[in-house]
Amino acid sequence: AVQIARELGARPQLGYALTCLGHTEVALGRLTEASASYSEAAQIRQAIGEQARAMEPLAGLARVALLKGDLVTAYTHVTPILQHLAHGTLDGTEEPQLVYLTCYRVLQARQDPRASEILHTAYALLQERATKIEDVALRHSFLVNVQAHQEIITAYESM
């Protein structure tokens, strides 16, 4: 997908494909490659004016930094996300809950009091989305089978 998007000059699709590639590279433990994919995706999203969608690869960069134990860099990547959330939404993003969860984890690691606020927001948005799913089994799956959703619920309930 990355190669085809590059060949076609399809920048929105390239940003999406690079973000997905970053997720895959993290899952494979290839953190250097993941950072490169996320960085390029964020640059593309910002360059084409997709500010909300740029938050996903920035969150990816923060997760990579956390995995490397680099809290300073993780916070550097989360800061523009927090600034965006102060005045905007994550509408149009693929995995908004993962962005919120990443912000929560970074703030929690820094013992930043904003962590609980971010977690409350993530939980409320998750519940709001879940109530729009009429099928009970599908709603349950949405809440339980999506890892980021389950982590938000667990963190919220233990708070």
mmCIF file with all atom_site columns, C-alpha atoms in Angstrom:
data_model
loop_
_atom_site.group_PDB
_atom_site.id
_atom_site.type_symbol
_atom_site.label_atom_id
_atom_site.label_alt_id
_atom_site.label_comp_id
_atom_site.label_asym_id
_atom_site.label_entity_id
_atom_site.label_seq_id
_atom_site.pdbx_PDB_ins_code
_atom_site.Cartn_x
_atom_site.Cartn_y
_atom_site.Cartn_z
_atom_site.occupancy
_atom_site.B_iso_or_equiv
_atom_site.pdbx_formal_charge
_atom_site.auth_seq_id
_atom_site.auth_comp_id
_atom_site.auth_asym_id
_atom_site.auth_atom_id
_atom_site.pdbx_PDB_model_num
ATOM 1   C CA . ALA A 1 1   ? 0.000   0.000  0.000  1.00 0.00 ? 1   ALA A CA 1
ATOM 2   C CA . VAL A 1 2   ? 2.853   2.386  0.812  1.00 0.00 ? 2   VAL A CA 1
ATOM 3   C CA . GLN A 1 3   ? 4.543   1.704  -2.524 1.00 0.00 ? 3   GLN A CA 1
ATOM 4   C CA . ILE A 1 4   ? 1.327   2.110  -4.530 1.00 0.00 ? 4   ILE A CA 1
ATOM 5   C CA . ALA A 1 5   ? 0.378   5.321  -2.708 1.00 0.00 ? 5   ALA A CA 1
ATOM 6   C CA . ARG A 1 6   ? 3.874   6.697  -3.384 1.00 0.00 ? 6   ARG A CA 1
ATOM 7   C CA . GLU A 1 7   ? 3.659   5.812  -7.063 1.00 0.00 ? 7   GLU A CA 1
ATOM 8   C CA . LEU A 1 8   ? 0.230   7.435  -7.389 1.00 0.00 ? 8   LEU A CA 1
ATOM 9   C CA . GLY A 1 9   ? 1.169   10.477 -5.340 1.00 0.00 ? 9   GLY A CA 1
ATOM 10  C CA . ALA A 1 10  ? -1.838  9.745  -3.137 1.00 0.00 ? 10  ALA A CA 1
ATOM 11  C CA . ARG A 1 11  ? -0.728  11.554 -0.001 1.00 0.00 ? 11  ARG A CA 1
ATOM 12  C CA . PRO A 1 12  ? -3.780  10.915 2.219  1.00 0.00 ? 12  PRO A CA 1
ATOM 13  C CA . GLN A 1 13  ? -3.575  7.195  1.457  1.00 0.00 ? 13  GLN A CA 1
ATOM 14  C CA . LEU A 1 14  ? 0.181   7.259  2.004  1.00 0.00 ? 14  LEU A CA 1
ATOM 15  C CA . GLY A 1 15  ? -0.311  8.830  5.427  1.00 0.00 ? 15  GLY A CA 1
ATOM 16  C CA . TYR A 1 16  ? -2.834  6.139  6.312  1.00 0.00 ? 16  TYR A CA 1
ATOM 17  C CA . ALA A 1 17  ? -0.654  3.301  4.998  1.00 0.00 ? 17  ALA A CA 1
ATOM 18  C CA . LEU A 1 18  ? 2.426   4.581  6.848  1.00 0.00 ? 18  LEU A CA 1
ATOM 19  C CA . THR A 1 19  ? 0.475   4.801  10.096 1.00 0.00 ? 19  THR A CA 1
ATOM 20  C CA . CYS A 1 20  ? -0.722  1.211  9.660  1.00 0.00 ? 20  CYS A CA 1
ATOM 21  C CA . LEU A 1 21  ? 2.816   0.160  8.806  1.00 0.00 ? 21  LEU A CA 1
ATOM 22  C CA . GLY A 1 22  ? 4.032   1.842  11.989 1.00 0.00 ? 22  GLY A CA 1
ATOM 23  C CA . HIS A 1 23  ? 1.504   -0.151 14.039 1.00 0.00 ? 23  HIS A CA 1
ATOM 24  C CA . THR A 1 24  ? 2.694   -3.372 12.417 1.00 0.00 ? 24  THR A CA 1
ATOM 25  C CA . GLU A 1 25  ? 6.348   -2.533 12.965 1.00 0.00 ? 25  GLU A CA 1
ATOM 26  C CA . VAL A 1 26  ? 5.681   -1.846 16.662 1.00 0.00 ? 26  VAL A CA 1
ATOM 27  C CA . ALA A 1 27  ? 3.935   -5.202 16.965 1.00 0.00 ? 27  ALA A CA 1
ATOM 28  C CA . LEU A 1 28  ? 6.994   -6.843 15.402 1.00 0.00 ? 28  LEU A CA 1
ATOM 29  C CA . GLY A 1 29  ? 9.355   -5.012 17.762 1.00 0.00 ? 29  GLY A CA 1
ATOM 30  C CA . ARG A 1 30  ? 10.919  -2.995 14.937 1.00 0.00 ? 30  ARG A CA 1
ATOM 31  C CA . LEU A 1 31  ? 10.830  0.299  16.805 1.00 0.00 ? 31  LEU A CA 1
ATOM 32  C CA . THR A 1 32  ? 13.325  2.202  14.628 1.00 0.00 ? 32  THR A CA 1
ATOM 33  C CA . GLU A 1 33  ? 11.333  1.392  11.511 1.00 0.00 ? 33  GLU A CA 1
ATOM 34  C CA . ALA A 1 34  ? 8.072   2.219  13.292 1.00 0.00 ? 34  ALA A CA 1
ATOM 35  C CA . SER A 1 35  ? 9.428   5.636  14.256 1.00 0.00 ? 35  SER A CA 1
ATOM 36  C CA . ALA A 1 36  ? 10.365  6.341  10.649 1.00 0.00 ? 36  ALA A CA 1
ATOM 37  C CA . SER A 1 37  ? 6.916   5.314  9.386  1.00 0.00 ? 37  SER A CA 1
ATOM 38  C CA . TYR A 1 38  ? 5.076   7.321  12.032 1.00 0.00 ? 38  TYR A CA 1
ATOM 39  C CA . SER A 1 39  ? 7.287   10.376 11.452 1.00 0.00 ? 39  SER A CA 1
ATOM 40  C CA . GLU A 1 40  ? 6.656   10.386 7.727  1.00 0.00 ? 40  GLU A CA 1
ATOM 41  C CA . ALA A 1 41  ? 2.930   9.817  8.243  1.00 0.00 ? 41  ALA A CA 1
ATOM 42  C CA . ALA A 1 42  ? 2.702   12.740 10.692 1.00 0.00 ? 42  ALA A CA 1
ATOM 43  C CA . GLN A 1 43  ? 4.594   15.030 8.312  1.00 0.00 ? 43  GLN A CA 1
ATOM 44  C CA . ILE A 1 44  ? 2.316   14.099 5.415  1.00 0.00 ? 44  ILE A CA 1
ATOM 45  C CA . ARG A 1 45  ? -0.878  14.531 7.451  1.00 0.00 ? 45  ARG A CA 1
ATOM 46  C CA . GLN A 1 46  ? 0.244   17.956 8.674  1.00 0.00 ? 46  GLN A CA 1
ATOM 47  C CA . ALA A 1 47  ? 1.400   19.050 5.226  1.00 0.00 ? 47  ALA A CA 1
ATOM 48  C CA . ILE A 1 48  ? -1.967  18.270 3.655  1.00 0.00 ? 48  ILE A CA 1
ATOM 49  C CA . GLY A 1 49  ? -3.907  19.927 6.462  1.00 0.00 ? 49  GLY A CA 1
ATOM 50  C CA . GLU A 1 50  ? -5.217  16.790 8.144  1.00 0.00 ? 50  GLU A CA 1
ATOM 51  C CA . GLN A 1 51  ? -4.456  17.980 11.651 1.00 0.00 ? 51  GLN A CA 1
ATOM 52  C CA . ALA A 1 52  ? -6.723  15.543 13.510 1.00 0.00 ? 52  ALA A CA 1
ATOM 53  C CA . ARG A 1 53  ? -5.375  12.596 11.547 1.00 0.00 ? 53  ARG A CA 1
ATOM 54  C CA . ALA A 1 54  ? -1.815  13.713 12.278 1.00 0.00 ? 54  ALA A CA 1
ATOM 55  C CA . MET A 1 55  ? -2.488  12.936 15.941 1.00 0.00 ? 55  MET A CA 1
ATOM 56  C CA . GLU A 1 56  ? -2.482  9.172  15.301 1.00 0.00 ? 56  GLU A CA 1
ATOM 57  C CA . PRO A 1 57  ? 1.106   8.894  14.069 1.00 0.00 ? 57  PRO A CA 1
ATOM 58  C CA . LEU A 1 58  ? 2.201   11.368 16.766 1.00 0.00 ? 58  LEU A CA 1
ATOM 59  C CA . ALA A 1 59  ? 0.648   9.032  19.324 1.00 0.00 ? 59  ALA A CA 1
ATOM 60  C CA . GLY A 1 60  ? 2.496   6.183  17.620 1.00 0.00 ? 60  GLY A CA 1
ATOM 61  C CA . LEU A 1 61  ? 5.763   8.041  18.082 1.00 0.00 ? 61  LEU A CA 1
ATOM 62  C CA . ALA A 1 62  ? 4.915   8.544  21.746 1.00 0.00 ? 62  ALA A CA 1
ATOM 63  C CA . ARG A 1 63  ? 4.184   4.807  22.182 1.00 0.00 ? 63  ARG A CA 1
ATOM 64  C CA . VAL A 1 64  ? 7.517   3.933  20.573 1.00 0.00 ? 64  VAL A CA 1
ATOM 65  C CA . ALA A 1 65  ? 9.309   6.333  22.913 1.00 0.00 ? 65  ALA A CA 1
ATOM 66  C CA . LEU A 1 66  ? 7.526   4.788  25.907 1.00 0.00 ? 66  LEU A CA 1
ATOM 67  C CA . LEU A 1 67  ? 8.561   1.324  24.774 1.00 0.00 ? 67  LEU A CA 1
ATOM 68  C CA . LYS A 1 68  ? 12.151  2.577  24.606 1.00 0.00 ? 68  LYS A CA 1
ATOM 69  C CA . GLY A 1 69  ? 11.815  4.042  28.098 1.00 0.00 ? 69  GLY A CA 1
ATOM 70  C CA . ASP A 1 70  ? 12.261  7.587  26.804 1.00 0.00 ? 70  ASP A CA 1
ATOM 71  C CA . LEU A 1 71  ? 9.626   9.528  28.706 1.00 0.00 ? 71  LEU A CA 1
ATOM 72  C CA . VAL A 1 72  ? 10.969  12.926 27.623 1.00 0.00 ? 72  VAL A CA 1
ATOM 73  C CA . THR A 1 73  ? 10.524  12.124 23.941 1.00 0.00 ? 73  THR A CA 1
ATOM 74  C CA . ALA A 1 74  ? 7.140   10.498 24.593 1.00 0.00 ? 74  ALA A CA 1
ATOM 75  C CA . TYR A 1 75  ? 5.955   13.687 26.253 1.00 0.00 ? 75  TYR A CA 1
ATOM 76  C CA . THR A 1 76  ? 7.347   15.758 23.382 1.00 0.00 ? 76  THR A CA 1
ATOM 77  C CA . HIS A 1 77  ? 5.111   13.809 20.981 1.00 0.00 ? 77  HIS A CA 1
ATOM 78  C CA . VAL A 1 78  ? 2.059   13.957 23.262 1.00 0.00 ? 78  VAL A CA 1
ATOM 79  C CA . THR A 1 79  ? 2.262   17.722 23.792 1.00 0.00 ? 79  THR A CA 1
ATOM 80  C CA . PRO A 1 80  ? 0.899   18.691 20.339 1.00 0.00 ? 80  PRO A CA 1
ATOM 81  C CA . ILE A 1 81  ? -1.854  16.104 20.767 1.00 0.00 ? 81  ILE A CA 1
ATOM 82  C CA . LEU A 1 82  ? -2.896  17.670 24.065 1.00 0.00 ? 82  LEU A CA 1
ATOM 83  C CA . GLN A 1 83  ? -2.801  21.113 22.462 1.00 0.00 ? 83  GLN A CA 1
ATOM 84  C CA . HIS A 1 84  ? -4.984  19.843 19.616 1.00 0.00 ? 84  HIS A CA 1
ATOM 85  C CA . LEU A 1 85  ? -7.464  18.263 22.027 1.00 0.00 ? 85  LEU A CA 1
ATOM 86  C CA . ALA A 1 86  ? -7.772  21.518 23.954 1.00 0.00 ? 86  ALA A CA 1
ATOM 87  C CA . HIS A 1 87  ? -9.435  23.102 20.916 1.00 0.00 ? 87  HIS A CA 1
ATOM 88  C CA . GLY A 1 88  ? -10.329 20.246 18.568 1.00 0.00 ? 88  GLY A CA 1
ATOM 89  C CA . THR A 1 89  ? -11.441 16.653 18.306 1.00 0.00 ? 89  THR A CA 1
ATOM 90  C CA . LEU A 1 90  ? -10.150 13.431 16.877 1.00 0.00 ? 90  LEU A CA 1
ATOM 91  C CA . ASP A 1 91  ? -13.065 13.179 14.460 1.00 0.00 ? 91  ASP A CA 1
ATOM 92  C CA . GLY A 1 92  ? -11.950 11.458 11.281 1.00 0.00 ? 92  GLY A CA 1
ATOM 93  C CA . THR A 1 93  ? -9.238  9.401  12.935 1.00 0.00 ? 93  THR A CA 1
ATOM 94  C CA . GLU A 1 94  ? -9.204  5.629  12.732 1.00 0.00 ? 94  GLU A CA 1
ATOM 95  C CA . GLU A 1 95  ? -8.403  4.878  16.381 1.00 0.00 ? 95  GLU A CA 1
ATOM 96  C CA . PRO A 1 96  ? -9.167  7.896  18.577 1.00 0.00 ? 96  PRO A CA 1
ATOM 97  C CA . GLN A 1 97  ? -9.251  5.794  21.741 1.00 0.00 ? 97  GLN A CA 1
ATOM 98  C CA . LEU A 1 98  ? -5.690  4.645  21.124 1.00 0.00 ? 98  LEU A CA 1
ATOM 99  C CA . VAL A 1 99  ? -4.601  8.282  20.890 1.00 0.00 ? 99  VAL A CA 1
ATOM 100 C CA . TYR A 1 100 ? -6.313  9.077  24.205 1.00 0.00 ? 100 TYR A CA 1
ATOM 101 C CA . LEU A 1 101 ? -4.872  5.954  25.812 1.00 0.00 ? 101 LEU A CA 1
ATOM 102 C CA . THR A 1 102 ? -1.372  6.926  24.706 1.00 0.00 ? 102 THR A CA 1
ATOM 103 C CA . CYS A 1 103 ? -1.774  10.418 26.141 1.00 0.00 ? 103 CYS A CA 1
ATOM 104 C CA . TYR A 1 104 ? -3.029  8.906  29.389 1.00 0.00 ? 104 TYR A CA 1
ATOM 105 C CA . ARG A 1 105 ? -0.079  6.504  29.632 1.00 0.00 ? 105 ARG A CA 1
ATOM 106 C CA . VAL A 1 106 ? 2.486   9.238  29.027 1.00 0.00 ? 106 VAL A CA 1
ATOM 107 C CA . LEU A 1 107 ? 0.865   11.639 31.483 1.00 0.00 ? 107 LEU A CA 1
ATOM 108 C CA . GLN A 1 108 ? 0.467   8.889  34.059 1.00 0.00 ? 108 GLN A CA 1
ATOM 109 C CA . ALA A 1 109 ? 4.147   7.944  33.721 1.00 0.00 ? 109 ALA A CA 1
ATOM 110 C CA . ARG A 1 110 ? 5.049   11.585 34.335 1.00 0.00 ? 110 ARG A CA 1
ATOM 111 C CA . GLN A 1 111 ? 2.651   11.728 37.294 1.00 0.00 ? 111 GLN A CA 1
ATOM 112 C CA . ASP A 1 112 ? 0.925   14.596 35.523 1.00 0.00 ? 112 ASP A CA 1
ATOM 113 C CA . PRO A 1 113 ? -2.453  15.425 37.088 1.00 0.00 ? 113 PRO A CA 1
ATOM 114 C CA . ARG A 1 114 ? -3.974  15.783 33.608 1.00 0.00 ? 114 ARG A CA 1
ATOM 115 C CA . ALA A 1 115 ? -3.785  11.990 33.246 1.00 0.00 ? 115 ALA A CA 1
ATOM 116 C CA . SER A 1 116 ? -7.073  11.435 35.070 1.00 0.00 ? 116 SER A CA 1
ATOM 117 C CA . GLU A 1 117 ? -8.805  14.101 32.982 1.00 0.00 ? 117 GLU A CA 1
ATOM 118 C CA . ILE A 1 118 ? -7.660  12.444 29.754 1.00 0.00 ? 118 ILE A CA 1
ATOM 119 C CA . LEU A 1 119 ? -8.762  9.041  31.039 1.00 0.00 ? 119 LEU A CA 1
ATOM 120 C CA . HIS A 1 120 ? -12.188 10.400 32.017 1.00 0.00 ? 120 HIS A CA 1
ATOM 121 C CA . THR A 1 121 ? -12.582 11.919 28.551 1.00 0.00 ? 121 THR A CA 1
ATOM 122 C CA . ALA A 1 122 ? -11.476 8.700  26.841 1.00 0.00 ? 122 ALA A CA 1
ATOM 123 C CA . TYR A 1 123 ? -13.890 6.636  28.917 1.00 0.00 ? 123 TYR A CA 1
ATOM 124 C CA . ALA A 1 124 ? -16.811 9.006  28.336 1.00 0.00 ? 124 ALA A CA 1
ATOM 125 C CA . LEU A 1 125 ? -16.206 9.055  24.570 1.00 0.00 ? 125 LEU A CA 1
ATOM 126 C CA . LEU A 1 126 ? -15.885 5.290  24.504 1.00 0.00 ? 126 LEU A CA 1
ATOM 127 C CA . GLN A 1 127 ? -19.180 4.865  26.348 1.00 0.00 ? 127 GLN A CA 1
ATOM 128 C CA . GLU A 1 128 ? -20.854 7.443  24.104 1.00 0.00 ? 128 GLU A CA 1
ATOM 129 C CA . ARG A 1 129 ? -19.782 5.538  21.000 1.00 0.00 ? 129 ARG A CA 1
ATOM 130 C CA . ALA A 1 130 ? -20.805 2.230  22.519 1.00 0.00 ? 130 ALA A CA 1
ATOM 131 C CA . THR A 1 131 ? -24.344 3.448  23.209 1.00 0.00 ? 131 THR A CA 1
ATOM 132 C CA . LYS A 1 132 ? -24.766 4.106  19.485 1.00 0.00 ? 132 LYS A CA 1
ATOM 133 C CA . ILE A 1 133 ? -24.243 0.411  18.727 1.00 0.00 ? 133 ILE A CA 1
ATOM 134 C CA . GLU A 1 134 ? -27.707 -1.124 18.919 1.00 0.00 ? 134 GLU A CA 1
ATOM 135 C CA . ASP A 1 135 ? -26.679 -4.761 18.608 1.00 0.00 ? 135 ASP A CA 1
ATOM 136 C CA . VAL A 1 136 ? -25.842 -5.958 22.130 1.00 0.00 ? 136 VAL A CA 1
ATOM 137 C CA . ALA A 1 137 ? -23.268 -8.532 21.032 1.00 0.00 ? 137 ALA A CA 1
ATOM 138 C CA . LEU A 1 138 ? -21.547 -6.062 18.731 1.00 0.00 ? 138 LEU A CA 1
ATOM 139 C CA . ARG A 1 139 ? -21.507 -3.406 21.483 1.00 0.00 ? 139 ARG A CA 1
ATOM 140 C CA . HIS A 1 140 ? -19.967 -5.924 23.878 1.00 0.00 ? 140 HIS A CA 1
ATOM 141 C CA . SER A 1 141 ? -17.342 -6.840 21.290 1.00 0.00 ? 141 SER A CA 1
ATOM 142 C CA . PHE A 1 142 ? -16.562 -3.149 20.739 1.00 0.00 ? 142 PHE A CA 1
ATOM 143 C CA . LEU A 1 143 ? -15.930 -2.659 24.441 1.00 0.00 ? 143 LEU A CA 1
ATOM 144 C CA . VAL A 1 144 ? -14.190 -5.938 25.262 1.00 0.00 ? 144 VAL A CA 1
ATOM 145 C CA . ASN A 1 145 ? -12.393 -7.156 22.148 1.00 0.00 ? 145 ASN A CA 1
ATOM 146 C CA . VAL A 1 146 ? -10.607 -3.951 21.143 1.00 0.00 ? 146 VAL A CA 1
ATOM 147 C CA . GLN A 1 147 ? -7.437  -3.826 23.215 1.00 0.00 ? 147 GLN A CA 1
ATOM 148 C CA . ALA A 1 148 ? -7.279  -0.034 23.614 1.00 0.00 ? 148 ALA A CA 1
ATOM 149 C CA . HIS A 1 149 ? -10.937 0.053  24.651 1.00 0.00 ? 149 HIS A CA 1
ATOM 150 C CA . GLN A 1 150 ? -10.433 -2.673 27.230 1.00 0.00 ? 150 GLN A CA 1
ATOM 151 C CA . GLU A 1 151 ? -7.344  -0.924 28.619 1.00 0.00 ? 151 GLU A CA 1
ATOM 152 C CA . ILE A 1 152 ? -9.273  2.330  28.993 1.00 0.00 ? 152 ILE A CA 1
ATOM 153 C CA . ILE A 1 153 ? -12.095 0.566  30.822 1.00 0.00 ? 153 ILE A CA 1
ATOM 154 C CA . THR A 1 154 ? -9.680  -1.283 33.107 1.00 0.00 ? 154 THR A CA 1
ATOM 155 C CA . ALA A 1 155 ? -7.709  1.880  33.929 1.00 0.00 ? 155 ALA A CA 1
ATOM 156 C CA . TYR A 1 156 ? -10.897 3.849  34.526 1.00 0.00 ? 156 TYR A CA 1
ATOM 157 C CA . GLU A 1 157 ? -12.394 1.212  36.806 1.00 0.00 ? 157 GLU A CA 1
ATOM 158 C CA . SER A 1 158 ? -9.193  0.954  38.842 1.00 0.00 ? 158 SER A CA 1
ATOM 159 C CA . MET A 1 159 ? -8.949  4.716  39.295 1.00 0.00 ? 159 MET A CA 1
#
